[in-house]
XYZ file of C-alpha atoms in Angstrom:
556
model
C 0.000 0.000 0.000
C 1.495 3.344 -1.070
C 1.458 5.913 1.726
C 0.141 9.455 1.350
C 3.603 10.769 2.197
C 5.050 8.816 -0.745
C 2.351 10.231 -3.026
C 3.225 13.761 -1.862
C 6.937 13.288 -2.554
C 6.239 11.649 -5.918
C 3.885 14.488 -6.949
C 6.449 17.176 -6.170
C 9.223 15.206 -7.908
C 7.187 14.742 -11.096
C 6.172 18.419 -11.083
C 9.811 19.538 -10.892
C 10.935 17.059 -13.581
C 8.210 18.207 -15.978
C 9.117 21.844 -15.537
C 12.910 21.397 -15.798
C 12.727 19.204 -18.914
C 10.256 21.493 -20.654
C 12.325 24.572 -19.794
C 15.399 22.946 -21.321
C 13.474 22.068 -24.489
C 12.034 25.593 -24.759
C 15.524 27.081 -24.971
C 16.121 24.966 -28.069
C 12.813 25.860 -29.693
C 11.971 29.457 -30.579
C 8.639 31.176 -30.997
C 5.165 30.025 -30.104
C 6.048 26.315 -29.913
C 8.646 26.927 -27.193
C 6.208 29.091 -25.236
C 3.460 26.473 -25.682
C 5.735 23.757 -24.313
C 6.590 25.912 -21.321
C 2.949 26.693 -20.555
C 2.087 23.025 -20.938
C 4.822 22.045 -18.511
C 3.655 24.625 -15.987
C 0.058 23.449 -16.216
C 1.115 19.828 -15.760
C 3.352 20.853 -12.887
C 0.472 22.731 -11.335
C -1.803 19.700 -11.674
C 0.738 17.579 -9.860
C 0.948 20.234 -7.172
C -2.851 20.034 -6.908
C -2.554 16.306 -6.317
C -0.045 17.194 -3.622
C -2.633 19.526 -2.061
C -5.334 16.864 -2.289
C -3.278 14.308 -0.382
C -2.104 17.070 1.945
C -5.710 18.087 2.591
C -6.365 14.601 3.895
C -3.427 15.037 6.269
C -4.944 18.301 7.532
C -7.309 16.214 9.592
C -4.722 13.880 11.138
C -2.582 16.349 13.118
C -2.564 16.848 16.855
C -4.484 20.112 16.644
C -8.138 20.386 17.560
C -10.967 20.375 15.049
C -10.830 24.181 15.023
C -7.319 24.481 13.625
C -4.971 22.725 11.175
C -1.452 21.694 12.255
C 0.801 24.758 12.146
C 3.549 23.102 10.095
C 1.026 22.013 7.482
C -0.409 25.533 7.213
C 3.077 27.023 6.830
C 3.969 24.513 4.107
C 0.697 25.283 2.332
C 1.406 29.046 2.456
C 4.939 28.585 1.097
C 3.875 26.437 -1.858
C 0.922 28.684 -2.752
C 3.140 31.788 -2.561
C 5.834 30.206 -4.732
C 3.360 29.217 -7.453
C 1.397 32.479 -7.517
C 4.560 34.601 -7.546
C 6.039 32.384 -10.245
C 3.384 33.669 -12.635
C 2.670 37.125 -11.239
C 6.085 38.531 -10.287
C 8.619 39.360 -12.981
C 11.304 38.506 -10.422
C 10.597 34.800 -11.014
C 12.657 32.706 -13.390
C 9.981 32.403 -16.093
C 10.564 36.084 -16.905
C 13.817 37.284 -18.487
C 14.012 40.354 -16.253
C 11.835 42.551 -14.077
C 11.119 45.344 -16.550
C 9.725 47.767 -13.980
C 12.073 50.727 -13.613
C 11.284 51.155 -9.897
C 12.386 47.603 -9.132
C 15.567 48.113 -11.082
C 16.321 51.233 -9.042
C 15.908 49.274 -5.805
C 18.084 46.410 -6.983
C 20.815 48.629 -8.417
C 21.113 50.511 -5.123
C 20.910 47.340 -3.039
C 23.587 45.647 -5.129
C 25.815 48.721 -4.975
C 25.863 48.553 -1.170
C 27.803 45.297 -1.527
C 30.428 47.219 -3.511
C 30.867 49.814 -0.762
C 28.546 52.509 -2.081
C 26.811 54.523 0.655
C 23.044 54.985 0.552
C 21.840 58.516 -0.261
C 25.379 59.945 -0.396
C 26.929 57.965 -3.270
C 23.625 56.999 -4.922
C 20.508 59.167 -4.916
C 17.263 57.209 -4.410
C 14.300 58.339 -2.327
C 12.825 55.147 -0.833
C 13.611 53.873 2.670
C 16.884 52.157 3.600
C 15.335 48.834 4.603
C 13.929 48.384 1.100
C 17.492 48.608 -0.230
C 18.814 46.304 2.496
C 16.320 43.645 1.369
C 17.706 43.991 -2.159
C 21.237 43.815 -0.813
C 20.312 40.395 0.614
C 18.844 39.452 -2.784
C 22.055 40.519 -4.511
C 23.995 38.060 -2.343
C 22.135 35.317 -4.226
C 22.490 36.850 -7.686
C 23.873 40.230 -8.757
C 22.599 40.124 -12.333
C 19.077 38.728 -11.897
C 16.040 39.088 -9.645
C 15.960 35.467 -8.483
C 17.082 36.528 -4.998
C 14.174 38.983 -4.823
C 11.825 36.168 -5.871
C 12.930 34.060 -2.887
C 12.447 37.002 -0.512
C 8.990 37.596 -2.004
C 8.077 33.963 -1.290
C 9.138 34.285 2.365
C 7.233 37.540 2.904
C 4.164 36.303 1.036
C 4.107 33.096 3.106
C 4.078 35.147 6.312
C 1.323 37.323 4.838
C -0.839 34.295 4.025
C -0.202 32.698 7.411
C -1.457 35.759 9.302
C -4.398 36.232 6.934
C -5.390 32.672 7.845
C -5.011 33.444 11.573
C -7.263 36.496 11.205
C -9.938 34.606 9.302
C -9.799 31.761 11.815
C -11.166 34.195 14.406
C -14.438 34.363 12.463
C -14.888 31.173 10.474
C -13.842 27.536 10.179
C -10.362 26.305 9.345
C -11.472 25.292 5.839
C -11.078 28.933 4.795
C -7.428 27.970 4.308
C -8.347 26.386 0.971
C -9.575 29.761 -0.339
C -6.235 31.502 0.245
C -4.848 30.586 -3.218
C -7.703 32.481 -4.886
C -7.202 35.520 -2.635
C -3.452 35.675 -3.264
C -3.948 35.080 -6.994
C -6.362 38.016 -7.190
C -4.105 40.307 -5.152
C -0.937 39.542 -7.113
C -2.510 39.477 -10.582
C -4.182 42.872 -10.095
C -2.870 46.033 -11.715
C -1.755 47.494 -8.393
C 0.722 44.629 -7.935
C 2.443 46.065 -11.011
C 5.299 43.717 -12.030
C 6.220 42.650 -8.517
C 8.890 43.909 -6.111
C 7.248 47.127 -4.976
C 7.754 48.837 -1.625
C 4.040 48.257 -0.996
C 4.459 44.511 -1.478
C 7.178 44.436 1.187
C 5.036 46.507 3.561
C 2.076 44.118 3.296
C 3.803 41.567 5.500
C 4.712 44.090 8.196
C 1.168 45.476 8.374
C -0.679 42.144 8.441
C 0.941 41.115 11.750
C -0.266 44.211 13.714
C -3.558 43.900 11.816
C -3.980 40.435 13.334
C -3.180 41.726 16.838
C -5.672 44.568 16.443
C -8.527 42.450 15.102
C -7.963 39.656 17.666
C -7.699 41.789 20.791
C -10.619 44.067 20.020
C -12.822 41.106 19.055
C -11.917 39.189 22.221
C -11.867 42.302 24.456
C -8.239 41.687 25.432
C -5.392 44.058 26.243
C -2.344 43.927 24.013
C 0.470 41.809 25.408
C 4.007 43.162 25.828
C 5.199 40.957 22.972
C 2.445 42.205 20.650
C 3.224 45.850 21.397
C 6.965 45.453 20.861
C 6.428 43.498 17.620
C 3.989 46.201 16.453
C 6.637 48.844 17.142
C 9.221 46.850 15.190
C 6.815 46.426 12.263
C 5.967 50.155 12.321
C 9.670 51.004 12.234
C 10.369 48.650 9.336
C 7.430 50.068 7.359
C 8.601 53.613 8.117
C 12.079 52.793 6.817
C 10.690 51.167 3.676
C 8.169 53.856 2.713
C 6.937 56.152 5.445
C 3.682 57.096 3.725
C 2.479 53.635 4.792
C 2.623 54.450 8.515
C -0.928 55.818 8.422
C -1.994 52.244 9.125
C -0.260 52.398 12.510
C -1.924 55.715 13.347
C -5.270 54.003 12.729
C -4.045 51.024 14.749
C -3.671 53.220 17.857
C -7.054 54.963 17.813
C -9.500 52.292 19.046
C -7.210 50.763 21.720
C -6.679 54.232 23.206
C -10.435 54.908 23.183
C -11.110 51.530 24.837
C -8.413 52.079 27.481
C -9.886 55.500 28.278
C -13.378 54.002 28.570
C -12.013 51.421 31.014
C -10.004 54.148 32.800
C -6.849 52.111 32.242
C -4.580 55.113 31.830
C -1.494 53.200 32.937
C -2.080 50.749 30.104
C -1.889 53.616 27.600
C 1.429 54.737 29.071
C 2.898 51.219 29.049
C 1.623 50.582 25.518
C 3.393 53.726 24.266
C 6.609 52.690 26.033
C 6.607 49.178 24.564
C 5.771 50.379 21.048
C 8.564 52.953 21.293
C 10.879 50.157 22.433
C 9.947 48.228 19.297
C 10.611 51.307 17.184
C 14.041 51.713 18.770
C 14.842 48.061 18.078
C 13.854 48.523 14.432
C 16.214 51.516 14.183
C 19.307 49.672 15.428
C 20.506 48.287 12.033
C 20.037 51.724 10.414
C 21.824 53.537 13.253
C 24.771 51.145 13.020
C 24.923 51.587 9.236
C 24.779 55.388 9.429
C 27.437 55.462 12.166
C 29.790 53.307 10.132
C 29.235 55.254 6.891
C 28.791 58.726 8.462
C 25.583 59.193 6.462
C 23.003 60.463 8.964
C 22.776 63.874 7.237
C 22.411 62.308 3.784
C 19.712 59.943 5.050
C 17.729 62.765 6.647
C 18.009 65.098 3.662
C 17.087 62.572 0.969
C 14.592 60.283 2.695
C 12.914 62.584 5.201
C 13.207 66.186 3.984
C 12.879 65.609 0.229
C 9.939 63.213 0.524
C 8.013 65.547 2.816
C 8.769 68.950 1.334
C 9.799 68.293 -2.274
C 7.931 65.193 -3.473
C 4.389 66.172 -2.366
C 1.837 67.637 -4.741
C 1.819 71.441 -4.928
C -1.856 71.620 -3.937
C -1.086 70.049 -0.564
C 1.508 72.744 0.148
C -1.232 75.384 0.343
C -0.964 77.589 3.426
C -4.738 77.970 3.600
C -6.073 75.268 5.946
C -9.422 74.983 4.163
C -7.711 74.539 0.789
C -5.417 71.920 2.308
C -8.398 69.984 3.632
C -10.291 70.204 0.323
C -7.198 69.075 -1.557
C -6.683 66.181 0.863
C -10.255 64.934 0.504
C -10.200 65.330 -3.267
C -6.902 63.456 -3.626
C -8.155 60.547 -1.517
C -11.504 60.256 -3.314
C -9.965 60.488 -6.772
C -7.275 57.935 -5.929
C -9.737 55.445 -4.439
C -11.972 55.807 -7.484
C -9.038 55.103 -9.805
C -7.936 52.177 -7.650
C -11.283 50.393 -7.875
C -11.847 51.373 -11.500
C -8.539 49.766 -12.491
C -9.085 46.694 -10.278
C -12.733 45.750 -10.644
C -12.367 42.243 -9.197
C -10.620 43.717 -6.146
C -13.558 46.145 -5.872
C -16.017 43.225 -5.808
C -14.095 41.484 -3.026
C -13.675 44.783 -1.160
C -17.436 45.365 -1.319
C -18.106 41.845 -0.064
C -15.617 42.401 2.760
C -17.228 45.698 3.814
C -20.706 44.128 3.739
C -19.525 41.342 6.024
C -17.807 43.791 8.405
C -20.879 45.992 8.799
C -23.199 43.011 9.095
C -21.204 40.852 11.530
C -18.752 43.050 13.480
C -19.710 44.755 16.723
C -19.424 48.542 17.026
C -15.846 48.553 18.335
C -14.703 46.177 15.589
C -16.410 48.280 12.917
C -14.816 51.491 14.176
C -11.425 49.804 14.361
C -11.737 48.607 10.751
C -12.876 52.083 9.683
C -10.018 53.960 11.387
C -7.392 51.529 10.089
C -8.656 51.967 6.535
C -9.198 55.729 6.798
C -5.739 56.567 8.143
C -4.060 54.253 5.645
C -5.861 56.008 2.772
C -5.139 59.515 4.110
C -1.410 58.943 4.443
C -1.045 57.203 1.078
C -3.189 59.406 -1.139
C -3.421 62.652 0.831
C -0.089 64.108 -0.369
C -1.449 64.147 -3.929
C 0.752 61.648 -5.742
C -1.099 58.686 -7.198
C 0.485 55.692 -8.912
C -1.560 52.540 -9.261
C 0.767 50.417 -7.106
C 0.206 52.759 -4.122
C -3.103 51.042 -3.381
C -1.685 47.509 -3.032
C -1.455 47.980 0.739
C -5.256 48.350 0.850
C -5.709 44.746 -0.266
C -5.328 43.500 3.312
C -8.779 44.958 3.987
C -10.501 42.655 1.456
C -9.610 39.444 3.288
C -12.934 39.301 5.145
C -14.655 38.575 1.824
C -13.492 34.956 2.192
C -15.609 34.434 5.315
C -19.061 34.485 3.649
C -17.634 32.467 0.734
C -16.331 29.824 3.147
C -19.591 29.707 5.072
C -21.589 29.445 1.836
C -19.357 26.547 0.744
C -20.003 24.747 4.013
C -23.730 25.401 3.828
C -23.915 23.973 0.298
C -21.943 20.904 1.335
C -19.020 21.589 -0.984
C -16.526 20.788 1.753
C -17.861 17.236 1.925
C -16.307 16.767 -1.537
C -12.833 17.910 -0.562
C -11.026 16.619 -3.658
C -13.448 18.299 -6.053
C -13.450 21.489 -3.962
C -9.634 21.746 -3.805
C -9.299 20.925 -7.516
C -11.811 23.640 -8.428
C -9.993 26.225 -6.309
C -6.670 25.187 -7.836
C -7.990 25.502 -11.395
C -9.593 28.916 -10.731
C -6.368 30.187 -9.142
C -4.349 28.844 -12.065
C -6.581 30.558 -14.621
C -6.355 33.845 -12.700
C -2.549 33.921 -12.452
C -2.039 32.774 -16.057
C -4.457 35.059 -17.873
C -5.121 38.177 -15.761
C -1.649 39.768 -15.209
C -1.156 42.466 -17.831
C 2.502 41.470 -18.352
C 1.754 37.807 -19.144
C 3.132 38.057 -22.704
C 6.665 38.611 -21.397
C 6.842 35.138 -19.853
C 9.445 32.821 -21.403
C 10.869 35.565 -23.610
C 14.510 34.670 -24.216
C 17.150 36.999 -22.830
C 18.625 37.332 -26.320
C 15.423 39.154 -27.346
C 15.506 41.636 -24.469
C 17.098 45.071 -25.157
C 18.768 45.136 -21.738
C 20.660 41.903 -22.467
C 21.459 42.906 -26.060
C 23.039 46.124 -24.815
C 24.853 44.234 -22.063
C 26.649 42.079 -24.640
C 27.888 45.189 -26.432
C 28.896 46.901 -23.183
C 30.812 43.791 -22.045
C 33.213 44.159 -24.991
C 34.903 46.960 -23.058
C 36.926 46.127 -19.961
C 35.580 47.617 -16.702
C 32.936 49.764 -18.455
C 31.066 52.652 -16.840
C 27.427 53.467 -17.620
C 24.830 56.187 -17.158
C 21.070 55.662 -17.433
C 20.166 59.129 -18.750
C 16.834 60.959 -18.453
C 14.652 58.243 -16.922
C 14.277 55.813 -14.065
C 16.581 52.795 -14.053
C 15.608 50.596 -17.013
C 17.644 47.576 -15.925
C 20.850 48.078 -17.878
C 23.027 48.299 -14.747
C 21.758 44.882 -13.687
C 22.129 43.012 -16.983
C 25.589 44.514 -17.564
C 26.462 43.851 -13.889
C 27.745 47.416 -13.455
C 27.822 49.451 -10.250
C 27.008 53.116 -11.032
C 29.864 55.560 -10.520
C 27.642 58.647 -10.434
C 25.312 59.805 -7.663
C 22.434 60.563 -10.035
C 22.611 57.192 -11.788
C 19.058 57.642 -13.105
C 16.370 60.324 -13.150
C 13.769 60.053 -10.385
C 10.216 61.436 -10.279
C 11.143 64.256 -7.950
C 11.602 67.935 -8.945
C 15.295 68.471 -8.146
C 17.049 70.506 -10.816
C 20.530 69.453 -9.712
C 19.731 65.880 -10.781
C 18.882 66.987 -14.342
C 21.871 69.312 -14.586
C 24.362 66.747 -13.292
C 23.178 64.024 -15.662
C 23.492 66.365 -18.637
C 26.938 67.549 -17.512
C 28.198 63.953 -17.344
C 27.090 63.354 -20.936
C 28.461 66.678 -22.220
C 31.821 66.053 -20.525
C 31.963 62.417 -21.640
C 32.634 61.059 -18.155
C 31.245 57.533 -18.701
C 31.924 54.897 -21.355
C 28.293 54.237 -22.238
C 25.019 56.142 -21.994
C 21.558 54.575 -22.263
C 18.598 56.818 -22.974
C 14.973 56.691 -24.092
C 15.589 59.698 -26.356
C 17.997 60.915 -29.005
C 20.761 62.957 -27.345
C 21.568 65.821 -29.723
C 24.073 67.286 -27.263
C 26.125 64.068 -26.860
C 28.989 65.237 -29.070
C 31.501 62.963 -27.360
C 29.411 59.851 -28.032
C 28.253 57.845 -31.026
C 24.956 55.978 -31.283
C 25.754 52.284 -31.722
C 22.447 50.504 -30.984
C 18.750 51.090 -30.526
C 16.003 48.642 -29.542
C 12.291 48.796 -28.804
C 11.151 47.936 -25.280
C 9.338 44.635 -24.729
C 7.624 45.895 -21.579
C 3.815 45.705 -21.925
C 2.240 49.013 -23.036
C 5.780 50.342 -23.640
C 6.259 48.893 -27.129
C 6.734 52.373 -28.626
C 9.552 53.177 -26.191
C 12.979 53.025 -27.830
C 16.244 52.556 -25.937
C 19.384 54.141 -27.399
C 22.921 53.007 -26.544
C 25.712 55.554 -26.925
C 29.418 54.726 -26.735
C 32.145 57.242 -25.984
C 34.217 58.085 -29.074
């Protein structure tokens, strides 16, 4: 008799063999046939993974846990596998994509990689996101300096933690079988437009907001005070989020409102004092790596000027800088409403799940729980959209508020008896998730494109002909040429950011005019590049960017 454990191992082994063999064949076969073989291998692999889930689902009921909860190790394994598969299709950091073509991600990775070469954040390289985002990419660069595979592994870890805590939150309201709906939720979140191409600051922040979100929902539902551990961990998470992208800290402002109100109602004023102390302790702990780094590199001033001052006083929309308080308020409300409208208009499926989540909250939560949900959402929205900038990936952080939509779906499934047919139920969820992650992401056509057909790798081959070459990405965000050519920038303004600083424009142009670097990459013809000759040009393969042309200039 073959054991279930043997079936699990065999399923995973066959899935890996199918994918590896098909990937090898696809490199020998060009065009649609190669892509068809790769898709076929992935589908077969996914089906074998489904069989793994089916046998695993039987094991869910044999652990030592009670009927109310699955074994922790099994849940963690489930979250890891689901995250790996969903990110494989939805994140351009995975190995089925030739490169992450998002310029923001390339900026993060270039800076993170440069730290390994001794470059100092903010002083040697100008980038406006938080230091911990770059430190994550420094870790990724330890795995690979010329690809995003290291980022893909970090994404899997963070996504697994995200799913685990989503499950813990939902378990407070519904049965453990809601676990089987997590693949659909993650597939919808990561295939939406606000996920972009993967590897955003918002994606990293999701994990560090879901943990305090769980503490908040649990304690207010169960009428409990926050433990010392929960408060310190919340402070650490708040610090990490602040040092990734501080506009996300609105969530933690909302986090504090209802507990303070409840403590005041109970006249537990000491608890408020102790809570502040423990959260501050967590914040201090989160600052320790940054403090050590700044002390070693003598970069406190650079950090403050670039990350704090510029983001607050330079990057914000002009309308928010109004001195008139009424105009500021009107502008704030308008920015938030417009941004939320655009968010739901561009992500209709997310809107449906958000609506279902809100309906459940207002129907089933008590007053304190409703107010807590409201303040968390409100403060998150105000801090993200209030300053007036609005890019579609900003709203990804709001997806943690749609998780309650799974509760009525799970209860409906139980009521209809679907859970009595576990194999059929799990297979259906697996197929729906697969269809979502294959067909919905807007960048799906870039999968399995060979590196030889990507402009960044074509230019890299030409650049590599020169020994120890230097490069400047002129006039735009980082388009990935530093990564494919494995070059560490030698200039502070290694690319052009979306922030109105004239010195950045002037310095980039001066470098080209003076001929200070060996190669210059640009999205435009450089009429003033007298010391350079145009040697290559290629059209971008990034979705919706097909009309963008990259030009490679070489110093004469």
